[in-house]
Amino acid sequence: MDLIVREVSHRYGELRALEAVSLAVRAGETLALIGPSGCGKSTLLGIMGGLLQPSEGEVLTSGPLPEGCLNPFTYIFQDFALLPWRTVEGNVSLALEHHGLGAGERAERVASALALCGLAEFAHAFPKQLSGGMRQRVGIARAIVVRPALLFLDEPLSALDAQTRELLMEDLLAIWARERTTSIYVTHNLQEAVRLADRICVLSRRPGRVKEIVGVEVPREERANAEHARALAELQSRLWDLIRDEAAVADREMQNA
Amino acid sequence: MRATLTALGALLALALAGGQVQSQTKEKVSIAALPFVSSSPIFIAKELGYFDAEGLDLEIKIFNAAQPVAVATASGDTDFGITGLTGGFYNLAGKGALKIIAAQSREEPGYDFVAYVANPKAHEAGLRKPADLAGKTVGITTVGSTFHYNLGKLAEKHGFKLDSITLKPLQSIPNMSAALKGQQVDAILITANNAYQLEKEGAGKIIGWVHQETPWQLGALFTSTRMVEGRRATVEKFVRAYLKGTAAYAEAYLQKDASGKRVFGKKAEDLYPIQQKWVKPEPQPQTVLASANFIDPQGRLLVKDIYDQVAWYQAQGLVDKDVDPRKFLDLSFVQGHMQVPQN
Amino acid sequence: MPETRPVPFRGGGFNPAGWRWASWIAFAAIIAAWQLSSSSGLLPALFMPSPLAVLEALARLVETGALTRHLAASLQRIALGWAVGTLGGLAIGTAMGIFAVARSIGLPVTSALFPIPKIALLPLLILWFGIGEPSKVATIALGVLFPTIISTYTAIDGVPRNLIRMGQSFGLPAAMIVWKILLPGALPGILSGFRISSSIALILVVAAEMIGAEHGIGAFILAAGNLMQTDQLVAGVVLLSLLGLAVSFGLSRLERWLLRWR
C-alpha cells in the first residue's frame, strides 16, 4: 500500500515542529527518516500512522490492503512497549484478541510470528526475563502478527547495544525479504539507514522540512558484501554532510526554547 | 538601690510567710466528679464553705464519664471520687486500690431517676410496663453499665431470662435517644429529665421507673486505699463536710408534702446558682428539679445491695470472680449503714 | 621493586539484609521483660495486665467458644465492608484515572471527605442505616473507600503512557485498553493500597462495633474497656493485631502470585 503525505505541518502550541512536509512512500519499499535531533521525525511518524492529528495537511493511502491484514498501520516502539505482566505469547496475542479470531487461529498466528522472530522457545517467558534484543523481537513479532500494510519503526534499535543492533538488523532484513511490508524507519543512526532503507528522507532542523530524498542504489541483500562497503561509506558521509551543521546547531539549542 | 532591694526582699518574705500560713490552715484535697446534679452535695458543700470549715481546700476536677472518675481516684490523680457503681468500677476496686466510704445516689421509691421509655409504636403494640420488656430490643450505654444491671434485676424480679432481651450497647445518651426515635430499639433506659423530654417530643412513652421495680444503691463516694491508710483524719474531715452537703441537698430537693408528693421550696431556689455554676450543660431550674434524685441525707449505703450487685456482675461474667465487696467497702466513716450483711 | 600498600576498603555497610530470627528474639525479649516486671510487682496489675493474664483471657475466650462468635461477627463485617468500599473505590478511582470530569469532581470531594474521622459520622450513619449490620458495614466501607480511590487513581496515573499509545496503535477499543492495559498496570499500586485499606478496616471494626453490637472483637474490646477488664482488653487487642498479621501475610502471598511478572 502506498502512503502519501501532503503539505503536513504541525505545531505544539507556539512551537513549529513540521513545516509543509510532502513525501510519498511506495508499496513494498523501506523509507528511512533521518535528521538532526528535534527535527520532528517522530512527530511525522505519529502523524503518518494516525496517532497524531496534524495541524495542517493530510495523509492518504492508496492501493489494496495485503491479504489477512488486521491492523494496517502498525508501530514498533523504541522502548518496546511490552506489557510486563503478559508472557511473550500474551504480548503478541494482545494485538489479535479484539479481532474475533477463533482461539485456534489466534494461537496459530502467534506461534508462526514467534517462530519467524526466533522466539518459539521463549513463548512463556515474561519480558523481565529477556534481554533487550529479545524484547524488541517480541515487539517485531507483535507487529508482524497483524500483517500490517504499513510498518512504522520509531528508532527501534536505539535502546540496544551495538552487537544486538547488528543481529536485529539482519533479522529485520530477513523479515522484509519475506513479507515485503511497506516500512517507514525513523533513526538517528546513519549506518542503520544506509543498511536498511531503499530511500532515505533527510529532514532539516526544526521546523522540519524535507531537505532531500536520497536513494540507496546497492540492493539490500548485497549491502553486507565487502565490494559495496566503499560506496555505502560514501553515501553515509554524504548524508552526514547534509545534516552535520544543523545537528551542531540543534545540539546547542535549549530544550523547549 | 539597696533600699529598693531590701524592700523587695521584705515583700517577698511576707508573701512567702502568707503562703505558709494559708497552707498551714488549709489542707489541699481533690475530688473527681461528673458535672451532674447527682454530684451536687459536693458542689453545695464546697460553695457553702463546709470543706473550708473542716480546714480543707477542695479542688473539684470535672470528668465526662464514670470510668475516668474511678481511674483517676485509683491512680492517685485525685484523692476522692464520686460517681455511679458499674461493672468497671467493681473490677477496678477489686484490684485493691479503691475504698467506698459513703453513699451517693440511690433508686428510692417515690423519687424518679431512671425511666424505662418505650418507643410509641412498641407502646401501641403492647409494651406498657417494664415487665413487658422480655423478648424486646433495649438500648443501653454499654455492657456492664448501671442500665445493664437494672435490666438484669428486672428480669430476675419478673422471672424471665435476661438473654431474652436483645441488648444494644449504644455508648452514649444521644445515640440512645436517636435509636429510640428511629425505632431501632423498642425501649431504652434513660434519666428523668431526658425521659420527660422524649415524652414531650412524642418520641417516647415512660412505661415505668427503676425505683418502682428494683430500688438499689446507684452511686457512692470513694477514695483510694492509700488515703484511708495514710491520711485517715483527712478522709474523716472530708466525709463530715460531704454529709453536711447531702443534708443540705436533702432539705432542698427531697422534701415531700403530706400526700407524698415532692415539693421544692425556697431552699431549692437558693441552691440554683450553685447548680448553674457546676452542672453541665448549664441547666434550667426545671431541669435541676427533674434531675434531683434520691441521695441518703446521712450518706448511708445500702450495703447488701452492693454485695448483690457484685454477685450479679460475677454471675454474668462481667466482674472477676475474686472481687470481694468486703475488701473495698470501708464502713467506718459513716454511721448507720443499712442492711449490712453479718458475715 | 617499590614498596606496596593494599588499597583500603571503603565500601560495605548501608545494606540492611534481614536477619530471620531478630524479630522473634526481640519479640520474645519484650514479652519476657513485660512478664518479669509484672510478676516482680514493678508493673502493677492495675495499670497493665501481665502476659500470662492476657494468655489466660485468650484461653477463656477459646474455652467458652466466645472467640469464634466474636471472630465470625467481626470478620463478616470487615469482609463485607472492605469489599463494598474497595469495589466503590476501584470504580471511582478508575473513573478519576481516565476521565477529566471525574477527576475534577472527585479530587476535591475526596480530599474533603477523606480526613473526616468516620467515628464522627456514627450518629449520621445510625440515622441512615440504623443500628444493625448495615451501619457497621457502612462505617468500614466508608473508611476503605477514600484511600482506595486515591491509590487507584494514582496507580492508573503511574501506568506508562506509551503502553496506552501502543494499545491505540493496535486499534484496541477503549474498554480493552482499560481492562487489559490500565488495570493490570495499576495492579501493583492498587495492591499496596489494599494493605492500607485492610488495616483501616481492622481499625474501624472497633468504631463500627461501638453501636449496638453484641458480638465482635471490637465490641469485646469496648466492653472489656468499660468493665476495666484490662486482661481481656489486651487480649482483644492481641486478637486484632494477629488478624492484621494474618491479613498482611495473605496479601503478601496474593501479591507474589498476582505480580509474579515483576
XYZ file of C-alpha atoms in Angstrom, chain A residues 51-52 71 73-75 77 79-86 91 94-95 97-99 126 128 139 142-143 145-146, chain C residues 159-160 162-163 165-173 176 179-186 188 258-262:
56
model
C -1.572 8.576 16.304
C -1.263 12.357 15.980
C -4.091 -3.592 11.618
C -0.849 0.972 10.436
C 1.391 -0.783 12.904
C 4.204 0.537 15.083
C 8.499 1.274 19.501
C 11.126 1.278 24.268
C 9.413 -1.939 23.058
C 6.139 -1.051 24.903
C 5.626 -4.608 26.106
C 3.114 -5.388 28.857
C 5.342 -6.683 31.664
C 2.527 -8.803 33.142
C 1.996 -10.748 29.931
C 2.072 -9.780 24.366
C -2.767 -8.859 22.586
C -2.730 -7.447 19.062
C -7.558 -10.526 20.834
C -10.098 -7.894 19.802
C -10.420 -9.141 16.233
C 7.922 -12.711 30.952
C 11.757 -9.067 32.510
C 7.809 -6.063 19.578
C 3.639 -8.407 17.726
C 3.798 -6.076 14.724
C 1.324 -10.929 13.576
C -1.334 -8.419 12.426
C 0.824 3.329 34.142
C 3.318 4.313 31.396
C 3.478 4.595 25.965
C 1.623 1.371 26.782
C -0.270 4.560 22.898
C 0.760 1.034 21.967
C -2.753 -0.241 22.639
C -4.207 2.528 20.455
C -1.720 1.794 17.689
C -3.016 -1.775 17.562
C -6.564 -0.498 17.401
C -7.633 -1.786 20.812
C -11.093 -0.435 21.772
C -9.977 -3.146 26.166
C -9.248 -3.742 31.030
C -6.055 -5.132 29.518
C -3.561 -2.314 29.991
C -4.630 0.281 32.589
C -5.983 -2.018 35.282
C -3.256 -4.681 35.198
C -0.663 -1.903 35.008
C -2.204 -0.251 38.039
C 0.821 -3.116 41.944
C -0.506 -11.733 41.015
C 2.713 -9.796 40.469
C 4.946 -12.739 39.626
C 5.833 -10.912 36.409
C 7.746 -8.272 38.359
